[in-house]
PDB file of C-alpha atoms in Angstrom:
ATOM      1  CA  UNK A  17      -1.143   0.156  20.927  1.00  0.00           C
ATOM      2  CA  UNK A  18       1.116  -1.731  18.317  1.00  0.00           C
ATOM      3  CA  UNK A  19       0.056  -1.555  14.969  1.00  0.00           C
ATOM      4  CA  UNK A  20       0.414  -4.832  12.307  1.00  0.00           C
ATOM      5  CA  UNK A  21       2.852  -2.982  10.002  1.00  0.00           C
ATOM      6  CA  UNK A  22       5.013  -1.344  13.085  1.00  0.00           C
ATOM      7  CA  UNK A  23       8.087  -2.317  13.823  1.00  0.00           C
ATOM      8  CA  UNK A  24       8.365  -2.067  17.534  1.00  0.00           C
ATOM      9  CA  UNK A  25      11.172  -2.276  20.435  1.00  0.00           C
ATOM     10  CA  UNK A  26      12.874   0.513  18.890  1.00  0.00           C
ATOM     11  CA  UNK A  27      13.359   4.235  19.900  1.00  0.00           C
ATOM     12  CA  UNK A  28      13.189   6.624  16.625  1.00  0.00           C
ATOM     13  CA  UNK A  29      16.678   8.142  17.202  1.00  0.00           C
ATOM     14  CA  UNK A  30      17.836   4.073  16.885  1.00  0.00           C
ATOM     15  CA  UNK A  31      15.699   3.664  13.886  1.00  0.00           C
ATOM     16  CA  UNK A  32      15.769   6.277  11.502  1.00  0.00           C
ATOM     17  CA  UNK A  33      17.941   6.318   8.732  1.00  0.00           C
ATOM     18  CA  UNK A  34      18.451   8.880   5.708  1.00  0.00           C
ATOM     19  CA  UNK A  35      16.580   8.328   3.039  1.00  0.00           C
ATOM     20  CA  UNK A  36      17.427   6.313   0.068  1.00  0.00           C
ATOM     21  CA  UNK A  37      16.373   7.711  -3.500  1.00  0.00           C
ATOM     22  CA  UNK A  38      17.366   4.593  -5.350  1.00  0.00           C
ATOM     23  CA  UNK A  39      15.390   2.074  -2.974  1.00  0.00           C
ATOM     24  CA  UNK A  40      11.613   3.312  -4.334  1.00  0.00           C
ATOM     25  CA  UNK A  41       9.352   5.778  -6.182  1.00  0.00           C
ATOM     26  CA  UNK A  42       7.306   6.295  -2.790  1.00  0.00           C
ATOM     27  CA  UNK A  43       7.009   4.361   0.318  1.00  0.00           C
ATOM     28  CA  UNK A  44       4.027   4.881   2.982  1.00  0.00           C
ATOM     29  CA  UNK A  45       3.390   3.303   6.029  1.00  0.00           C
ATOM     30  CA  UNK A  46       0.237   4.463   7.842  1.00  0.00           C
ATOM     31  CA  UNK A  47      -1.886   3.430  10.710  1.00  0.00           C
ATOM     32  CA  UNK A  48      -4.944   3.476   8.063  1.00  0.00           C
ATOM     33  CA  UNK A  49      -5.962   4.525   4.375  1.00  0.00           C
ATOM     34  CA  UNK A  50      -9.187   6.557   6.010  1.00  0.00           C
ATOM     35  CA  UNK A  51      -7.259  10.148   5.703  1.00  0.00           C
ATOM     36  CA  UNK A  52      -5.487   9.242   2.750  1.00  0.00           C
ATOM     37  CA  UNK A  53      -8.018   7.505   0.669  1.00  0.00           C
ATOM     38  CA  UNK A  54     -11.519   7.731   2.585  1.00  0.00           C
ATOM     39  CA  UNK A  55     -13.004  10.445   0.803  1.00  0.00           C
ATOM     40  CA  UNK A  56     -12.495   8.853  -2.810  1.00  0.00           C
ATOM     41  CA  UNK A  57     -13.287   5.421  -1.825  1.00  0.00           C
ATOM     42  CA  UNK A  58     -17.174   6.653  -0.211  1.00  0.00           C
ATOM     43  CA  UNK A  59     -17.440   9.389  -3.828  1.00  0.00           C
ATOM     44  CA  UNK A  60     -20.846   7.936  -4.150  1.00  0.00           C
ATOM     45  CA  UNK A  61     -19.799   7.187  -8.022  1.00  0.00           C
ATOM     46  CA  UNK A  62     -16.386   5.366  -7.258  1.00  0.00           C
ATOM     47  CA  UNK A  63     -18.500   3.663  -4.495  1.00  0.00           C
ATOM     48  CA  UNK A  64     -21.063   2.554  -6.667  1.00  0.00           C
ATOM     49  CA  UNK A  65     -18.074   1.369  -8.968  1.00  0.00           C
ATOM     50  CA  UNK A  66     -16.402  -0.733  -6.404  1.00  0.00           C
ATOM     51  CA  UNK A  67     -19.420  -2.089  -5.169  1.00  0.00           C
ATOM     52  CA  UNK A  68     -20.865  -3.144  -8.299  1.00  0.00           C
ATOM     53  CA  UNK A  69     -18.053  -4.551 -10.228  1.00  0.00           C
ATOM     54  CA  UNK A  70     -15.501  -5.278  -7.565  1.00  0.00           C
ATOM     55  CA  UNK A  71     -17.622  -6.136  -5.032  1.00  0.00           C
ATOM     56  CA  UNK A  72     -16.408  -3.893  -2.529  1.00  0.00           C
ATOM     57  CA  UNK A  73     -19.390  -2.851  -0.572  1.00  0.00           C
ATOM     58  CA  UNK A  74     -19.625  -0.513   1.896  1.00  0.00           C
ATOM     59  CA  UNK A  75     -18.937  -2.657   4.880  1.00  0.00           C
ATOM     60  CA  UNK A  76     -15.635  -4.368   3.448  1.00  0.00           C
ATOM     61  CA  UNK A  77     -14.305  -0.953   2.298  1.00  0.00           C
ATOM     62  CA  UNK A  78     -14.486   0.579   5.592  1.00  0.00           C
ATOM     63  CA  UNK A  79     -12.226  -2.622   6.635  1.00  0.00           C
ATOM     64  CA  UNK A  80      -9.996  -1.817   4.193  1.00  0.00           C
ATOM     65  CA  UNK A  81      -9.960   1.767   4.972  1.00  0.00           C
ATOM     66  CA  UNK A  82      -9.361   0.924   8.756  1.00  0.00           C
ATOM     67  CA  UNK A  83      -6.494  -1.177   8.210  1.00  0.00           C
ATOM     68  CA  UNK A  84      -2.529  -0.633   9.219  1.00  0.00           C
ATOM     69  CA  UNK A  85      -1.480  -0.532   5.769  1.00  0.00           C
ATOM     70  CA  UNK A  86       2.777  -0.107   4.120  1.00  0.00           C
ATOM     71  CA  UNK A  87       2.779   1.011   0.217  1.00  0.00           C
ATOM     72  CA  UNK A  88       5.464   0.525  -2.268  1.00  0.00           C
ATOM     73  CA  UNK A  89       5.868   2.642  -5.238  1.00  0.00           C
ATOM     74  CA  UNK A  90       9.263   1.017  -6.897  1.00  0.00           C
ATOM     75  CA  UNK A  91      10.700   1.160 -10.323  1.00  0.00           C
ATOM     76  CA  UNK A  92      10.533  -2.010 -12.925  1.00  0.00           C
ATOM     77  CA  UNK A  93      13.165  -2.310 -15.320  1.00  0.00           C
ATOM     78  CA  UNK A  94      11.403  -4.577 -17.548  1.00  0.00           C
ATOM     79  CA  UNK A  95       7.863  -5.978 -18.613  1.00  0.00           C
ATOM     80  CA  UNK A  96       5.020  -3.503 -19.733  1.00  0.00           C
ATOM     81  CA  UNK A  97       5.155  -0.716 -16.547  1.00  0.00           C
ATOM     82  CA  UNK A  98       7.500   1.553 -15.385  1.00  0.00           C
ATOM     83  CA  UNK A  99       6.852   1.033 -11.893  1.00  0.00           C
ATOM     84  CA  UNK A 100       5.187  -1.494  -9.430  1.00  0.00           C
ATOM     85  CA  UNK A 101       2.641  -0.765  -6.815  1.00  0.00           C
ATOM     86  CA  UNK A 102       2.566  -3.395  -3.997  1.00  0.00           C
ATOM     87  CA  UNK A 103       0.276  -2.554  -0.508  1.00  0.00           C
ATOM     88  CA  UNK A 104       0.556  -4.765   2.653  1.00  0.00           C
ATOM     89  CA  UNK A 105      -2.560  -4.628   5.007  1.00  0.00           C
ATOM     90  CA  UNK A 106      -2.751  -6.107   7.906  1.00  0.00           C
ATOM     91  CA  UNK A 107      -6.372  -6.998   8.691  1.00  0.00           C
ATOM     92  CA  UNK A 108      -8.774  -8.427  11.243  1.00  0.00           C
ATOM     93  CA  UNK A 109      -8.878 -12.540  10.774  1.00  0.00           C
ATOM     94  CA  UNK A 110     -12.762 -12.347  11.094  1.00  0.00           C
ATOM     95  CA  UNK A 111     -13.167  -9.888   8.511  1.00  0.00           C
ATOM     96  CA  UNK A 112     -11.215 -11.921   5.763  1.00  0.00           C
ATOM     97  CA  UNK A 113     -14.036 -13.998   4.888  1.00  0.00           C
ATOM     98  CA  UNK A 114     -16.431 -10.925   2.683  1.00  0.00           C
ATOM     99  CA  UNK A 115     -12.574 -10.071   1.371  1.00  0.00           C
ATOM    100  CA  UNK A 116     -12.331 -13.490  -0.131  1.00  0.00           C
ATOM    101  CA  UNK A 117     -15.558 -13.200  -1.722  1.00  0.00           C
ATOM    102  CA  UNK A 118     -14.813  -9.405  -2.680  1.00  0.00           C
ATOM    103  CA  UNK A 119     -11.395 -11.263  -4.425  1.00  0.00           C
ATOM    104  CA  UNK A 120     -13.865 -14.143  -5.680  1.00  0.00           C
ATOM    105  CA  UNK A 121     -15.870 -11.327  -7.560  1.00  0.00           C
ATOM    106  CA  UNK A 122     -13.002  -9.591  -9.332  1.00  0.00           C
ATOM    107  CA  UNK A 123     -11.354 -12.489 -10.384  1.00  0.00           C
ATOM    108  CA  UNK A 124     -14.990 -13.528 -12.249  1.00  0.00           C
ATOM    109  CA  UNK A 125     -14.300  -9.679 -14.059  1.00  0.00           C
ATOM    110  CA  UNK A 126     -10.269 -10.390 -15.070  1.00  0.00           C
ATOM    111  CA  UNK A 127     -11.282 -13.413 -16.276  1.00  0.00           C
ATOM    112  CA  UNK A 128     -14.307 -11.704 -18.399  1.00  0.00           C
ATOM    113  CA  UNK A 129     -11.811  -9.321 -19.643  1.00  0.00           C
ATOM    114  CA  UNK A 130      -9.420 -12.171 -20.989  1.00  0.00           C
ATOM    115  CA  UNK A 131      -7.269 -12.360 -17.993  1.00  0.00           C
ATOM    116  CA  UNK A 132      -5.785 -15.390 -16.992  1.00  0.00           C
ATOM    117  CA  UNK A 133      -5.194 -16.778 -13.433  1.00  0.00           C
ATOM    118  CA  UNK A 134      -2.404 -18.677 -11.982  1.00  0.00           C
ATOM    119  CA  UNK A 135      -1.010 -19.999  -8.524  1.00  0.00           C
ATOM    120  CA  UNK A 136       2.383 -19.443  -7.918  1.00  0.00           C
ATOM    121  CA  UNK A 137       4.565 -19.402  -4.753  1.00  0.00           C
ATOM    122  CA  UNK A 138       5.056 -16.093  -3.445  1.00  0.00           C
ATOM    123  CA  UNK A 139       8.598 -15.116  -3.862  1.00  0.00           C
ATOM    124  CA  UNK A 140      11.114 -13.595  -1.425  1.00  0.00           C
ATOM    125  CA  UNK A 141      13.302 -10.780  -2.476  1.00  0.00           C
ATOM    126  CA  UNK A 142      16.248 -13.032  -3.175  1.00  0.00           C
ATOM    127  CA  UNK A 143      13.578 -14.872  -5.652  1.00  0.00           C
ATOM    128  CA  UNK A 144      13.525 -18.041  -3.609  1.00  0.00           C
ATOM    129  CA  UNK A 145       9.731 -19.324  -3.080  1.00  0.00           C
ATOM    130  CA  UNK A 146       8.126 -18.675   0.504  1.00  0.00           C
ATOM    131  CA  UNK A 147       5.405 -20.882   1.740  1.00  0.00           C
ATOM    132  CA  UNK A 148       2.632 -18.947   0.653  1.00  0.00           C
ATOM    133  CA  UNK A 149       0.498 -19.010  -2.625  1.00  0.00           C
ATOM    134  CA  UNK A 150       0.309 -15.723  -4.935  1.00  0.00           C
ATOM    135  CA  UNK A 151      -2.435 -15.383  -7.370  1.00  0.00           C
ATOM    136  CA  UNK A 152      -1.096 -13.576 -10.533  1.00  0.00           C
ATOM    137  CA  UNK A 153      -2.990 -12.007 -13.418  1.00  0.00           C
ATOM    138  CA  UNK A 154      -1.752 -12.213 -16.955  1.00  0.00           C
ATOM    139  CA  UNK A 155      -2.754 -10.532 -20.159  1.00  0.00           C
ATOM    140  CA  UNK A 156      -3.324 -12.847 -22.800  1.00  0.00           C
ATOM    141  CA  UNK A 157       0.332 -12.329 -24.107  1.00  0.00           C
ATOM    142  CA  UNK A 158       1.531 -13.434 -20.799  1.00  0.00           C
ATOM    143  CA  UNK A 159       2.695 -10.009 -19.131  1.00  0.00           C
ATOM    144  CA  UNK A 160       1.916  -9.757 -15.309  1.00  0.00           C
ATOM    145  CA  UNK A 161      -0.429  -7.137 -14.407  1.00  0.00           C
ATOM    146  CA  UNK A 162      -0.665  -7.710 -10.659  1.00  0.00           C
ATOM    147  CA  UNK A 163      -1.979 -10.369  -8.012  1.00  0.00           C
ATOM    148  CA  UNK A 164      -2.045 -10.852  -4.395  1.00  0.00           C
ATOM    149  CA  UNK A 165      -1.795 -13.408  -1.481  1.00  0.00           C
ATOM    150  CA  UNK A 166      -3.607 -13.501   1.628  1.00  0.00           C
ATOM    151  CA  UNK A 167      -1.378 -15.029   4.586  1.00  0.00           C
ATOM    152  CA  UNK A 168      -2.393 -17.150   7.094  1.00  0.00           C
ATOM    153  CA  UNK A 169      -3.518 -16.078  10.716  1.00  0.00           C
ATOM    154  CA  UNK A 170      -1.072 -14.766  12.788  1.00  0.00           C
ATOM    155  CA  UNK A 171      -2.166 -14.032  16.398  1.00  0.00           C
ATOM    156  CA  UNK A 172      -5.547 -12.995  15.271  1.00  0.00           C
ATOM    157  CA  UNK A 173      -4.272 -11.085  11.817  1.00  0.00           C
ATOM    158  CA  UNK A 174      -3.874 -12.183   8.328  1.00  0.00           C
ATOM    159  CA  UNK A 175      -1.647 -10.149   5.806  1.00  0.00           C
ATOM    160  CA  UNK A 176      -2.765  -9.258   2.745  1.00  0.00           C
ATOM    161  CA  UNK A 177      -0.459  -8.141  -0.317  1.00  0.00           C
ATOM    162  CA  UNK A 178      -1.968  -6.334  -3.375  1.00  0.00           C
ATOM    163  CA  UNK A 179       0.061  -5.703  -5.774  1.00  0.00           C
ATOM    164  CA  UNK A 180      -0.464  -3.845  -9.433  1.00  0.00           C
ATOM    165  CA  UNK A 181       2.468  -4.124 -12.870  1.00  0.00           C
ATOM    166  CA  UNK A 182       4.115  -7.140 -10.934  1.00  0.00           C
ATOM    167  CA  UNK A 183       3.300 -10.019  -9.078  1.00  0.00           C
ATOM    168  CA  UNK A 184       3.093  -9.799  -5.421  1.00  0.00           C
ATOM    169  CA  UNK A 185       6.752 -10.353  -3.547  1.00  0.00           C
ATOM    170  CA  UNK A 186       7.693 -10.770  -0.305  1.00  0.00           C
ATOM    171  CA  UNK A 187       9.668  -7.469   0.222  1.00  0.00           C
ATOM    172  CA  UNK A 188      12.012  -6.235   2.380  1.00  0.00           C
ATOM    173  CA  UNK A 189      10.996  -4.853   5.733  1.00  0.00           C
ATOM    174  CA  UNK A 190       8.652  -1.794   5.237  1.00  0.00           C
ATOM    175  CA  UNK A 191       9.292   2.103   5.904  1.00  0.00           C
ATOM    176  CA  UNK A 192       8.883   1.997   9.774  1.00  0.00           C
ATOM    177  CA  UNK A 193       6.514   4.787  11.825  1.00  0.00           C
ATOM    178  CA  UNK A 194       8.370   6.267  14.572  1.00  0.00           C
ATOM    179  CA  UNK A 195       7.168   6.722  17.944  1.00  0.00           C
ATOM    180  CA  UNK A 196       3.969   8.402  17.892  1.00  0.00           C
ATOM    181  CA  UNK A 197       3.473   8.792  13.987  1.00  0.00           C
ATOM    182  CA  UNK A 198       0.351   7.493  12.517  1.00  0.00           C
ATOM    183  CA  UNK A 199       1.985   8.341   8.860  1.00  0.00           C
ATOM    184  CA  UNK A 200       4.755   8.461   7.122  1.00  0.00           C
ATOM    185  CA  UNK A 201       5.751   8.837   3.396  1.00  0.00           C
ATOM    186  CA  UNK A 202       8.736   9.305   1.533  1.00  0.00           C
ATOM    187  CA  UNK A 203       9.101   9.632  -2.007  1.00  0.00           C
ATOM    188  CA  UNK A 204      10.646  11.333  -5.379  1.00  0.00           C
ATOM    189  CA  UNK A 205       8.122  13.669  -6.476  1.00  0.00           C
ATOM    190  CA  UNK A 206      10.130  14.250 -10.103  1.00  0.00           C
ATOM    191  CA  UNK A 207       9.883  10.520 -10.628  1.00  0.00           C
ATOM    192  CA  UNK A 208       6.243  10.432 -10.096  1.00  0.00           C
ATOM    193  CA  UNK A 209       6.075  13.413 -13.011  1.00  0.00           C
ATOM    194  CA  UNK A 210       7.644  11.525 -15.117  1.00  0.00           C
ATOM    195  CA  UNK A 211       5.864   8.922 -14.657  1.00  0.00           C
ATOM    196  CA  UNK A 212       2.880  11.136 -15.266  1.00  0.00           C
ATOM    197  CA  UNK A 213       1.476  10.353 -11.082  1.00  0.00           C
ATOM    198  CA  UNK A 214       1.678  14.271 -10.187  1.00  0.00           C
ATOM    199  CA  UNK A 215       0.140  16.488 -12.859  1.00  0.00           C
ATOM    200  CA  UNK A 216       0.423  19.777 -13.476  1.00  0.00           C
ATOM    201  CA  UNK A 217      -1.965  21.264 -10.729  1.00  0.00           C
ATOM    202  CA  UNK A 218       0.612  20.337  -7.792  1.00  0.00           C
ATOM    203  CA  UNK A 219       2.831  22.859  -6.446  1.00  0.00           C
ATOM    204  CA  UNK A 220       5.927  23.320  -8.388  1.00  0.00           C
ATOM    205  CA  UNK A 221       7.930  22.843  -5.399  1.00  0.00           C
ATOM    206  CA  UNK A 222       6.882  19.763  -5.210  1.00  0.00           C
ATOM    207  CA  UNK A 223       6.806  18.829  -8.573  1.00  0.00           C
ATOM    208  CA  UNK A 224      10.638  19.455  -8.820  1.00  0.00           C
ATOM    209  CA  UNK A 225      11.641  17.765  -5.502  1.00  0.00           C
ATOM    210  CA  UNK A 226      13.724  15.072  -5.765  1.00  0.00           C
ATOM    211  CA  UNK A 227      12.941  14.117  -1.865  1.00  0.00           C
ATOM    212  CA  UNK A 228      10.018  14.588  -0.059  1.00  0.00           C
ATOM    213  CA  UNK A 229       9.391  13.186   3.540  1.00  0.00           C
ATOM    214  CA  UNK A 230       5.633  13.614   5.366  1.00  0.00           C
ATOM    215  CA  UNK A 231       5.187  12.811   8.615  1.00  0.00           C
ATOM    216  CA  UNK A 232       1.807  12.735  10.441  1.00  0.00           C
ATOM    217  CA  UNK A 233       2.510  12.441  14.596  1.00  0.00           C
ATOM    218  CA  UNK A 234      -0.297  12.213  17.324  1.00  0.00           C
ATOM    219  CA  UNK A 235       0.696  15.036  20.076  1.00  0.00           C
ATOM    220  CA  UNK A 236       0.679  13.889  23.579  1.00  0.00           C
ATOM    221  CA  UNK A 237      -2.305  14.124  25.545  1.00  0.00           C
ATOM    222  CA  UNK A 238      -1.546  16.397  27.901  1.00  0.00           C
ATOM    223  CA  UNK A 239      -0.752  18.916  24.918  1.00  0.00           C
ATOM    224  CA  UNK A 240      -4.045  18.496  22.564  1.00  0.00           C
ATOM    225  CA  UNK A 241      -5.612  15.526  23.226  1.00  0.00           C
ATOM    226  CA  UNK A 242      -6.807  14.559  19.624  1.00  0.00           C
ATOM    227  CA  UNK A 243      -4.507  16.864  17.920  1.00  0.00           C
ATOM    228  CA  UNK A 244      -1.469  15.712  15.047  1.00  0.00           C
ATOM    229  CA  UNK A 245       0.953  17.620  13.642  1.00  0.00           C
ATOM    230  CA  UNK A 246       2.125  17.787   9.890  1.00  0.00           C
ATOM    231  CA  UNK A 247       5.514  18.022   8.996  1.00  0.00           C
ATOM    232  CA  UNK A 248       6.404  18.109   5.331  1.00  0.00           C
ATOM    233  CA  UNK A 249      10.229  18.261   4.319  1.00  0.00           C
ATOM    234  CA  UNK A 250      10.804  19.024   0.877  1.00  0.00           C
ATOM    235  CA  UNK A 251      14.492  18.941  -0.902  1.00  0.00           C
TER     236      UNK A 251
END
């Protein structure tokens, strides 16, 4: 099965390269948010939450939650954040219709809380417009808070960025999954405490890593059918 956010045609000893501290914070890809994030998304108190004031009932978060999904943690070197968070999902065309209204309902909130809206062409990485539309939140002094852009459909997907301290961009091609991993996440754990991200109750190991590399691989099925192994690489 290839996944939206995959990168495929490529064996892992051709595509893996060392990882590079400067490029971001944290980068994920993963098959899904359900083992990262499906616990606190169905907390019946952050579900009532996101239903009631974001619109995110429980149907649409389960898409969500079920979608191939690559995350961005990267460093801002102006404007009111230190960092950027930026999340590409890849979801189901017929599912993007409740999203648009779920989008519909928080825009009615930012604009309640004296946000304004604007369209603006989605930029590419060199800063050259793409032909897609970005919708960008500002405060009322004008600072970017976040946005996001909805693609068009693409062999029965549509590509969704959501993006949080900057407006959505185009990026460069995301951390890539190899061969039978269903996760994978690299990141600087001492730049997400200093950011203030880890607290104090993670493992000081990790706290004072400068690298850290998680991998989350399905094992064959004539091993443990069902079965994944964890590999965590700390430095």
């Amino acid at each position: 099965m290839a996944y939206g956010l995959q990168h495929q045609g490529e064996r892992p000893s051709e595509s893996y390269g060392p990882f590079n501290p400067s490029s971001a914070y944290l980068e994920l890809n993963s098959v899904a948010l359900q083992s990262l994030l499906g616990s606190f998304f169905n907390n019946p108190l952050i579900a009532e939450q996101l239903d009631s004031r974001y619109g995110l009932q429980q149907e649409l978060r389960d898409v969500l939650l079920a979608a191939p999904v690559a995350l961005r943690v990267a460093a801002l070197e102006a404007g009111r954040f230190q960092a950027s968070v930026q999340a590409r999902l890849m979801l189901v065309a017929g599912q993007t219709d409740r999203l648009k209204r779920s989008l519909d309902a928080d825009a009615g909130a930012l604009l309640q809380r004296g946000f304004n809206r604007e369209q603006r062409p989605l930029l590419m990485p060199n800063g050259r417009p793409y032909n897609r539309v970005a919708d960008v939140w500002l405060d009322p002094q004008g600072y970017p808070h976040g946005g996001w852009s909805l693609g068009p459909e693409k062999q029965g997907k549509r590509e969704l960025l959501l993006s949080l301290g900057h407006i959505p961009v185009l990026g460069s091609p995301p951390l890539k999954r190899l061969g039978q991993q269903r996760l994978r996440l690299q990141g600087q754990p001492n730049e997400l405490v200093r950011l203030g991200w880890l607290g104090p109750g993670w493992p000081r190991v990790i706290r004072n890593a400068s690298q850290l590399e998680l991998e989350m691989t399905s094992l064959p099925k004539q091993k443990q059918h069902g079965w994944i192994r964890l590999q965590l690489d700390v430095r």
